[in-house]
PDB file of C-alpha atoms and ligand atoms in Angstrom:
ATOM      1  CA  MET A   1     -15.103  -2.081  20.129  1.00  0.00           C
ATOM      2  CA  LEU A   2     -17.996  -0.114  18.742  1.00  0.00           C
ATOM      3  CA  ILE A   3     -18.997   2.922  20.763  1.00  0.00           C
ATOM      4  CA  GLU A   4     -22.033   5.105  20.282  1.00  0.00           C
ATOM      5  CA  ILE A   5     -21.661   8.621  21.623  1.00  0.00           C
ATOM      6  CA  PRO A   6     -24.919  10.529  21.944  1.00  0.00           C
ATOM      7  CA  GLU A   7     -25.353  14.235  21.228  1.00  0.00           C
ATOM      8  CA  VAL A   8     -21.863  15.054  20.058  1.00  0.00           C
ATOM      9  CA  LEU A   9     -23.631  17.919  18.321  1.00  0.00           C
ATOM     10  CA  ASN A  10     -26.473  19.652  20.126  1.00  0.00           C
ATOM     11  CA  ALA A  11     -29.660  20.620  18.267  1.00  0.00           C
ATOM     12  CA  ASP A  12     -28.314  24.114  17.472  1.00  0.00           C
ATOM     13  CA  GLU A  13     -25.115  22.708  16.001  1.00  0.00           C
ATOM     14  CA  VAL A  14     -27.015  20.126  13.944  1.00  0.00           C
ATOM     15  CA  ASN A  15     -29.076  22.995  12.483  1.00  0.00           C
ATOM     16  CA  GLN A  16     -25.980  25.083  11.917  1.00  0.00           C
ATOM     17  CA  VAL A  17     -24.305  22.267   9.960  1.00  0.00           C
ATOM     18  CA  ARG A  18     -27.495  21.495   8.022  1.00  0.00           C
ATOM     19  CA  THR A  19     -27.788  25.176   7.029  1.00  0.00           C
ATOM     20  CA  ILE A  20     -24.173  25.230   5.836  1.00  0.00           C
ATOM     21  CA  LEU A  21     -24.698  22.039   3.810  1.00  0.00           C
ATOM     22  CA  ALA A  22     -28.085  23.101   2.407  1.00  0.00           C
ATOM     23  CA  ASP A  23     -26.680  25.008  -0.569  1.00  0.00           C
ATOM     24  CA  ALA A  24     -23.457  23.055  -0.988  1.00  0.00           C
ATOM     25  CA  ALA A  25     -22.425  21.558  -4.326  1.00  0.00           C
ATOM     26  CA  TRP A  26     -22.106  17.794  -3.816  1.00  0.00           C
ATOM     27  CA  ALA A  27     -19.686  15.737  -5.903  1.00  0.00           C
ATOM     28  CA  ASP A  28     -19.351  12.044  -6.737  1.00  0.00           C
ATOM     29  CA  GLY A  29     -18.278  10.217  -3.556  1.00  0.00           C
ATOM     30  CA  ARG A  30     -15.566   8.321  -5.405  1.00  0.00           C
ATOM     31  CA  ILE A  31     -13.298  11.390  -5.101  1.00  0.00           C
ATOM     32  CA  THR A  32     -11.829   9.973  -1.890  1.00  0.00           C
ATOM     33  CA  ALA A  33     -12.261   6.251  -2.507  1.00  0.00           C
ATOM     34  CA  GLY A  34      -9.465   3.743  -2.969  1.00  0.00           C
ATOM     35  CA  SER A  35      -9.619   1.604  -6.115  1.00  0.00           C
ATOM     36  CA  GLN A  36     -11.445  -1.245  -4.394  1.00  0.00           C
ATOM     37  CA  SER A  37     -13.995   0.795  -2.454  1.00  0.00           C
ATOM     38  CA  ALA A  38     -14.673   2.930  -5.569  1.00  0.00           C
ATOM     39  CA  GLN A  39     -16.279  -0.187  -7.101  1.00  0.00           C
ATOM     40  CA  VAL A  40     -18.914  -0.345  -4.378  1.00  0.00           C
ATOM     41  CA  LYS A  41     -19.315   3.341  -3.538  1.00  0.00           C
ATOM     42  CA  ASN A  42     -22.329   5.198  -4.865  1.00  0.00           C
ATOM     43  CA  ASN A  43     -22.992   8.375  -2.918  1.00  0.00           C
ATOM     44  CA  TRP A  44     -22.344  12.113  -2.816  1.00  0.00           C
ATOM     45  CA  GLN A  45     -19.615  13.899  -1.000  1.00  0.00           C
ATOM     46  CA  LEU A  46     -18.667  17.490  -0.272  1.00  0.00           C
ATOM     47  CA  PRO A  47     -15.313  18.397  -1.870  1.00  0.00           C
ATOM     48  CA  GLU A  48     -12.884  18.604   1.061  1.00  0.00           C
ATOM     49  CA  GLN A  49     -11.485  21.986   0.030  1.00  0.00           C
ATOM     50  CA  SER A  50     -14.864  23.681  -0.310  1.00  0.00           C
ATOM     51  CA  GLU A  51     -15.865  26.646   1.835  1.00  0.00           C
ATOM     52  CA  GLN A  52     -18.858  24.731   3.207  1.00  0.00           C
ATOM     53  CA  SER A  53     -16.662  21.778   4.207  1.00  0.00           C
ATOM     54  CA  ALA A  54     -14.405  24.103   6.181  1.00  0.00           C
ATOM     55  CA  ALA A  55     -17.299  25.831   7.947  1.00  0.00           C
ATOM     56  CA  ALA A  56     -19.146  22.624   8.856  1.00  0.00           C
ATOM     57  CA  ARG A  57     -15.904  20.938   9.897  1.00  0.00           C
ATOM     58  CA  ALA A  58     -15.125  23.732  12.344  1.00  0.00           C
ATOM     59  CA  VAL A  59     -18.451  23.168  14.120  1.00  0.00           C
ATOM     60  CA  LEU A  60     -17.745  19.440  14.364  1.00  0.00           C
ATOM     61  CA  LEU A  61     -14.163  19.719  15.547  1.00  0.00           C
ATOM     62  CA  ALA A  62     -15.135  22.153  18.317  1.00  0.00           C
ATOM     63  CA  ALA A  63     -17.842  19.727  19.460  1.00  0.00           C
ATOM     64  CA  LEU A  64     -15.466  16.742  19.369  1.00  0.00           C
ATOM     65  CA  ASN A  65     -12.802  18.551  21.349  1.00  0.00           C
ATOM     66  CA  ARG A  66     -15.139  19.245  24.257  1.00  0.00           C
ATOM     67  CA  ASN A  67     -16.652  15.750  24.359  1.00  0.00           C
ATOM     68  CA  ALA A  68     -15.133  13.844  27.289  1.00  0.00           C
ATOM     69  CA  LEU A  69     -16.548  10.492  26.200  1.00  0.00           C
ATOM     70  CA  PHE A  70     -15.091  10.844  22.710  1.00  0.00           C
ATOM     71  CA  LEU A  71     -11.696  11.953  24.037  1.00  0.00           C
ATOM     72  CA  SER A  72     -11.546   9.030  26.456  1.00  0.00           C
ATOM     73  CA  ALA A  73     -12.693   6.414  23.936  1.00  0.00           C
ATOM     74  CA  ALA A  74     -10.521   7.615  21.046  1.00  0.00           C
ATOM     75  CA  LEU A  75      -7.480   9.148  22.765  1.00  0.00           C
ATOM     76  CA  PRO A  76      -6.990  11.100  19.526  1.00  0.00           C
ATOM     77  CA  LYS A  77      -3.561  11.990  18.256  1.00  0.00           C
ATOM     78  CA  ARG A  78      -4.531  13.218  14.781  1.00  0.00           C
ATOM     79  CA  ILE A  79      -8.038  13.735  13.502  1.00  0.00           C
ATOM     80  CA  PHE A  80      -8.521  13.632   9.751  1.00  0.00           C
ATOM     81  CA  PRO A  81     -10.621  16.713   8.929  1.00  0.00           C
ATOM     82  CA  PRO A  82     -14.220  15.473   8.881  1.00  0.00           C
ATOM     83  CA  LEU A  83     -15.825  14.878   5.473  1.00  0.00           C
ATOM     84  CA  PHE A  84     -19.516  14.999   4.612  1.00  0.00           C
ATOM     85  CA  ASN A  85     -21.575  12.589   2.578  1.00  0.00           C
ATOM     86  CA  ARG A  86     -25.093  12.227   1.299  1.00  0.00           C
ATOM     87  CA  TYR A  87     -26.994   9.193   0.095  1.00  0.00           C
ATOM     88  CA  GLU A  88     -30.106  10.077  -1.865  1.00  0.00           C
ATOM     89  CA  GLY A  89     -31.867   8.815  -4.947  1.00  0.00           C
ATOM     90  CA  GLU A  90     -31.142   5.857  -7.220  1.00  0.00           C
ATOM     91  CA  HIS A  91     -30.573   3.766  -4.129  1.00  0.00           C
ATOM     92  CA  ASN A  92     -27.303   5.353  -3.052  1.00  0.00           C
ATOM     93  CA  THR A  93     -25.246   2.881  -1.067  1.00  0.00           C
ATOM     94  CA  PHE A  94     -21.702   1.973  -0.082  1.00  0.00           C
ATOM     95  CA  GLY A  95     -20.938  -1.757  -0.228  1.00  0.00           C
ATOM     96  CA  ASN A  96     -18.636  -3.759   2.023  1.00  0.00           C
ATOM     97  CA  HIS A  97     -15.148  -2.334   2.390  1.00  0.00           C
ATOM     98  CA  ILE A  98     -12.347  -1.641   4.837  1.00  0.00           C
ATOM     99  CA  ASP A  99     -11.060   1.923   4.954  1.00  0.00           C
ATOM    100  CA  ASN A 100      -7.545   2.689   3.717  1.00  0.00           C
ATOM    101  CA  ALA A 101      -4.994   2.262   6.494  1.00  0.00           C
ATOM    102  CA  VAL A 102      -3.258   5.589   5.943  1.00  0.00           C
ATOM    103  CA  ARG A 103      -4.833   8.754   4.605  1.00  0.00           C
ATOM    104  CA  HIS A 104      -3.065  11.795   3.372  1.00  0.00           C
ATOM    105  CA  CYS A 105      -4.837  14.940   4.438  1.00  0.00           C
ATOM    106  CA  PRO A 106      -4.818  17.645   1.748  1.00  0.00           C
ATOM    107  CA  VAL A 107      -5.811  20.265   4.328  1.00  0.00           C
ATOM    108  CA  THR A 108      -2.995  19.708   6.845  1.00  0.00           C
ATOM    109  CA  GLY A 109      -0.519  17.846   4.610  1.00  0.00           C
ATOM    110  CA  GLN A 110      -0.239  15.188   7.340  1.00  0.00           C
ATOM    111  CA  ARG A 111      -0.595  11.444   7.083  1.00  0.00           C
ATOM    112  CA  VAL A 112      -3.120   9.884   9.433  1.00  0.00           C
ATOM    113  CA  ARG A 113      -3.131   6.177  10.347  1.00  0.00           C
ATOM    114  CA  THR A 114      -6.813   5.248  10.522  1.00  0.00           C
ATOM    115  CA  ASP A 115      -6.992   3.480  13.881  1.00  0.00           C
ATOM    116  CA  LEU A 116     -10.629   4.501  14.252  1.00  0.00           C
ATOM    117  CA  SER A 117     -13.427   5.317  11.822  1.00  0.00           C
ATOM    118  CA  ALA A 118     -16.340   7.541  12.789  1.00  0.00           C
ATOM    119  CA  THR A 119     -19.725   8.602  11.485  1.00  0.00           C
ATOM    120  CA  ILE A 120     -21.746  11.488  12.902  1.00  0.00           C
ATOM    121  CA  PHE A 121     -25.340  11.294  11.732  1.00  0.00           C
ATOM    122  CA  LEU A 122     -26.864  14.590  10.584  1.00  0.00           C
ATOM    123  CA  ALA A 123     -30.306  13.621   9.243  1.00  0.00           C
ATOM    124  CA  ASP A 124     -33.236  12.550  11.407  1.00  0.00           C
ATOM    125  CA  PRO A 125     -33.474   8.744  11.150  1.00  0.00           C
ATOM    126  CA  ASP A 126     -37.227   9.009  10.475  1.00  0.00           C
ATOM    127  CA  SER A 127     -36.592  11.157   7.404  1.00  0.00           C
ATOM    128  CA  TYR A 128     -35.031   8.349   5.335  1.00  0.00           C
ATOM    129  CA  ASP A 129     -35.363   4.603   4.819  1.00  0.00           C
ATOM    130  CA  GLY A 130     -32.356   2.289   4.830  1.00  0.00           C
ATOM    131  CA  GLY A 131     -28.912   3.815   5.241  1.00  0.00           C
ATOM    132  CA  GLU A 132     -27.873   1.706   8.243  1.00  0.00           C
ATOM    133  CA  LEU A 133     -24.136   1.568   8.764  1.00  0.00           C
ATOM    134  CA  VAL A 134     -23.465  -2.161   9.159  1.00  0.00           C
ATOM    135  CA  ILE A 135     -20.213  -2.936  10.948  1.00  0.00           C
ATOM    136  CA  GLU A 136     -18.783  -6.419  11.300  1.00  0.00           C
ATOM    137  CA  ASP A 137     -16.610  -7.415  14.211  1.00  0.00           C
ATOM    138  CA  THR A 138     -15.716 -10.660  15.933  1.00  0.00           C
ATOM    139  CA  TYR A 139     -19.157 -10.640  17.633  1.00  0.00           C
ATOM    140  CA  GLY A 140     -21.071 -10.399  14.345  1.00  0.00           C
ATOM    141  CA  GLN A 141     -22.812  -7.588  12.482  1.00  0.00           C
ATOM    142  CA  HIS A 142     -24.126  -4.393  14.024  1.00  0.00           C
ATOM    143  CA  ALA A 143     -26.568  -2.155  12.154  1.00  0.00           C
ATOM    144  CA  VAL A 144     -26.220   1.430  13.315  1.00  0.00           C
ATOM    145  CA  LYS A 145     -28.649   4.253  12.525  1.00  0.00           C
ATOM    146  CA  LEU A 146     -28.544   7.054  15.054  1.00  0.00           C
ATOM    147  CA  ALA A 147     -30.274  10.303  15.900  1.00  0.00           C
ATOM    148  CA  ALA A 148     -28.962  13.494  14.303  1.00  0.00           C
ATOM    149  CA  GLY A 149     -25.924  14.671  16.264  1.00  0.00           C
ATOM    150  CA  ASP A 150     -24.979  11.186  17.533  1.00  0.00           C
ATOM    151  CA  MET A 151     -21.742   9.460  16.595  1.00  0.00           C
ATOM    152  CA  VAL A 152     -20.487   5.907  16.197  1.00  0.00           C
ATOM    153  CA  LEU A 153     -16.808   5.126  16.618  1.00  0.00           C
ATOM    154  CA  TYR A 154     -15.413   1.767  15.419  1.00  0.00           C
ATOM    155  CA  PRO A 155     -12.037   0.210  14.654  1.00  0.00           C
ATOM    156  CA  GLY A 156     -10.701   1.214  11.248  1.00  0.00           C
ATOM    157  CA  SER A 157      -9.907  -2.450  10.638  1.00  0.00           C
ATOM    158  CA  SER A 158     -13.626  -3.365  10.497  1.00  0.00           C
ATOM    159  CA  LEU A 159     -15.457  -4.459   7.372  1.00  0.00           C
ATOM    160  CA  HIS A 160     -18.451  -2.135   6.982  1.00  0.00           C
ATOM    161  CA  ARG A 161     -21.079  -0.916   4.530  1.00  0.00           C
ATOM    162  CA  VAL A 162     -23.950   1.527   4.246  1.00  0.00           C
ATOM    163  CA  GLU A 163     -27.248  -0.086   3.258  1.00  0.00           C
ATOM    164  CA  PRO A 164     -29.075   1.396   0.245  1.00  0.00           C
ATOM    165  CA  VAL A 165     -31.138   4.499   1.003  1.00  0.00           C
ATOM    166  CA  THR A 166     -34.492   3.789  -0.614  1.00  0.00           C
ATOM    167  CA  HIS A 167     -36.314   6.950   0.443  1.00  0.00           C
ATOM    168  CA  GLY A 168     -35.258  10.395   1.653  1.00  0.00           C
ATOM    169  CA  ALA A 169     -31.666  11.502   2.192  1.00  0.00           C
ATOM    170  CA  ARG A 170     -29.044  10.288   4.646  1.00  0.00           C
ATOM    171  CA  VAL A 171     -26.557  13.056   5.400  1.00  0.00           C
ATOM    172  CA  ALA A 172     -23.585  12.410   7.672  1.00  0.00           C
ATOM    173  CA  SER A 173     -20.077  13.398   8.518  1.00  0.00           C
ATOM    174  CA  PHE A 174     -17.423  10.716   8.478  1.00  0.00           C
ATOM    175  CA  PHE A 175     -13.761  10.766   9.365  1.00  0.00           C
ATOM    176  CA  TRP A 176     -10.852   8.786  10.717  1.00  0.00           C
ATOM    177  CA  LEU A 177      -8.391   9.311  13.455  1.00  0.00           C
ATOM    178  CA  GLU A 178      -5.046   8.143  14.637  1.00  0.00           C
ATOM    179  CA  SER A 179      -5.072   7.323  18.315  1.00  0.00           C
ATOM    180  CA  MET A 180      -2.273   7.826  20.823  1.00  0.00           C
ATOM    181  CA  VAL A 181      -2.921   4.163  21.666  1.00  0.00           C
ATOM    182  CA  ARG A 182      -2.787   2.154  18.478  1.00  0.00           C
ATOM    183  CA  GLU A 183      -4.060  -1.219  19.735  1.00  0.00           C
ATOM    184  CA  THR A 184      -7.819  -1.538  20.023  1.00  0.00           C
ATOM    185  CA  GLU A 185      -7.656  -3.801  23.081  1.00  0.00           C
ATOM    186  CA  ARG A 186      -5.377  -1.455  25.019  1.00  0.00           C
ATOM    187  CA  ARG A 187      -7.576   1.503  24.112  1.00  0.00           C
ATOM    188  CA  ARG A 188     -10.629  -0.421  25.197  1.00  0.00           C
ATOM    189  CA  LEU A 189      -9.080  -1.341  28.535  1.00  0.00           C
ATOM    190  CA  LEU A 190      -8.155   2.277  29.206  1.00  0.00           C
ATOM    191  CA  PHE A 191     -11.640   3.447  28.275  1.00  0.00           C
ATOM    192  CA  GLU A 192     -13.321   0.924  30.580  1.00  0.00           C
ATOM    193  CA  MET A 193     -10.978   1.845  33.396  1.00  0.00           C
ATOM    194  CA  ASP A 194     -11.553   5.557  32.893  1.00  0.00           C
ATOM    195  CA  MET A 195     -15.336   5.086  32.925  1.00  0.00           C
ATOM    196  CA  ALA A 196     -15.205   2.901  36.053  1.00  0.00           C
ATOM    197  CA  VAL A 197     -12.982   5.395  37.889  1.00  0.00           C
ATOM    198  CA  LEU A 198     -15.333   8.209  36.904  1.00  0.00           C
ATOM    199  CA  GLN A 199     -18.289   6.289  38.313  1.00  0.00           C
ATOM    200  CA  LEU A 200     -16.422   5.593  41.550  1.00  0.00           C
ATOM    201  CA  ARG A 201     -15.484   9.254  41.890  1.00  0.00           C
ATOM    202  CA  ASN A 202     -19.078  10.325  41.281  1.00  0.00           C
ATOM    203  CA  THR A 203     -20.454   7.959  43.911  1.00  0.00           C
ATOM    204  CA  GLY A 204     -17.735   7.824  46.553  1.00  0.00           C
ATOM    205  CA  GLY A 205     -15.528  10.854  45.893  1.00  0.00           C
ATOM    206  CA  ASP A 206     -11.756  10.794  45.719  1.00  0.00           C
ATOM    207  CA  SER A 207     -11.018   8.008  48.195  1.00  0.00           C
ATOM    208  CA  GLU A 208      -7.458   6.701  48.452  1.00  0.00           C
ATOM    209  CA  PRO A 209      -8.106   3.629  46.242  1.00  0.00           C
ATOM    210  CA  VAL A 210      -9.724   5.902  43.656  1.00  0.00           C
ATOM    211  CA  VAL A 211      -6.641   8.128  43.636  1.00  0.00           C
ATOM    212  CA  ASN A 212      -4.489   5.001  43.221  1.00  0.00           C
ATOM    213  CA  LEU A 213      -6.632   3.671  40.387  1.00  0.00           C
ATOM    214  CA  THR A 214      -6.471   7.059  38.641  1.00  0.00           C
ATOM    215  CA  GLY A 215      -2.703   6.808  38.946  1.00  0.00           C
ATOM    216  CA  CYS A 216      -2.773   3.318  37.402  1.00  0.00           C
ATOM    217  CA  TYR A 217      -4.818   4.677  34.484  1.00  0.00           C
ATOM    218  CA  HIS A 218      -2.291   7.410  33.817  1.00  0.00           C
ATOM    219  CA  ASN A 219       0.669   5.106  34.238  1.00  0.00           C
ATOM    220  CA  LEU A 220      -0.802   2.653  31.712  1.00  0.00           C
ATOM    221  CA  LEU A 221      -1.488   5.521  29.334  1.00  0.00           C
ATOM    222  CA  ARG A 222       2.082   6.770  29.819  1.00  0.00           C
ATOM    223  CA  MET A 223       3.343   3.271  29.000  1.00  0.00           C
ATOM    224  CA  TRP A 224       1.226   2.858  25.840  1.00  0.00           C
ATOM    225  CA  ALA A 225       0.748   6.343  24.414  1.00  0.00           C
ATOM    226  CA  GLU A 226       2.676   7.502  21.358  1.00  0.00           C
ATOM    227  CA  VAL A 227       2.409  11.258  21.231  1.00  0.00           C
TER     228      VAL A 227
HETATM  229  O1  AKG T 301     -21.445   7.003   5.499  1.00  0.00           O
HETATM  230  C1  AKG T 301     -20.929   6.384   6.434  1.00  0.00           C
HETATM  231  O2  AKG T 301     -21.463   6.269   7.544  1.00  0.00           O
HETATM  232  C2  AKG T 301     -19.581   5.696   6.255  1.00  0.00           C
HETATM  233  C3  AKG T 301     -18.889   6.053   5.004  1.00  0.00           C
HETATM  234  C4  AKG T 301     -17.708   5.171   4.767  1.00  0.00           C
HETATM  235  O3  AKG T 301     -17.668   4.043   5.176  1.00  0.00           O
HETATM  236  C5  AKG T 301     -16.549   5.696   4.037  1.00  0.00           C
HETATM  237  O4  AKG T 301     -16.643   6.783   3.426  1.00  0.00           O
HETATM  238  O5  AKG T 301     -15.500   5.034   4.048  1.00  0.00           O
HETATM  239 FE1  FE2 T 302     -15.691   3.324   5.113  1.00  0.00          FE
END
């Protein structure tokens, strides 16, 4: 399941993050790549321990933690501290790869199973050419290029790539998370149920069947969640 979540960051927060990143020292993106993805990775990344990473990350994590759609779709257990990347010049790109299954976080010292991968776009899509995030799933390929502040969430098991950036600069945050519900299909079912219940509540209020359905949602979550 691929989910696009609009305006995770509002315009002020996008500007805040852009200002923080404006005078950051970018490093070779291969600093966090596994041996296979390092062969196809050609971009820039902010060192995860840098002051700017910490400041920009704080803005993002606050925004993620208040976003109901994100919380419902991801059911996060552990969020790997968001990283920042930049594709600019000499046709920066990141070829087909699947993200490492488990990541060790140098900031928290925790291991995170990458059930979900995420990108939050930070540059205006009109300001650069190329740079689509192409994600393959059982329904084919999806090319994703979103407005600044928007996020895409997709299963960590997906083959994906970033198309070459042929003009301008593509700046984004990317990260992984471990979900309380490991299986994509279970998570998807819960998300669809949550959204449907929300719609019913908004249109018809808390009728008895709606209360019962809400109970079913929580009882399924109780059955499947690892916390
Ligand atoms: O830049 C992106 O949108 C994704 C980056 C990516 O796939 C990765 O760093 O593993
Ligand atoms: Fe990736």
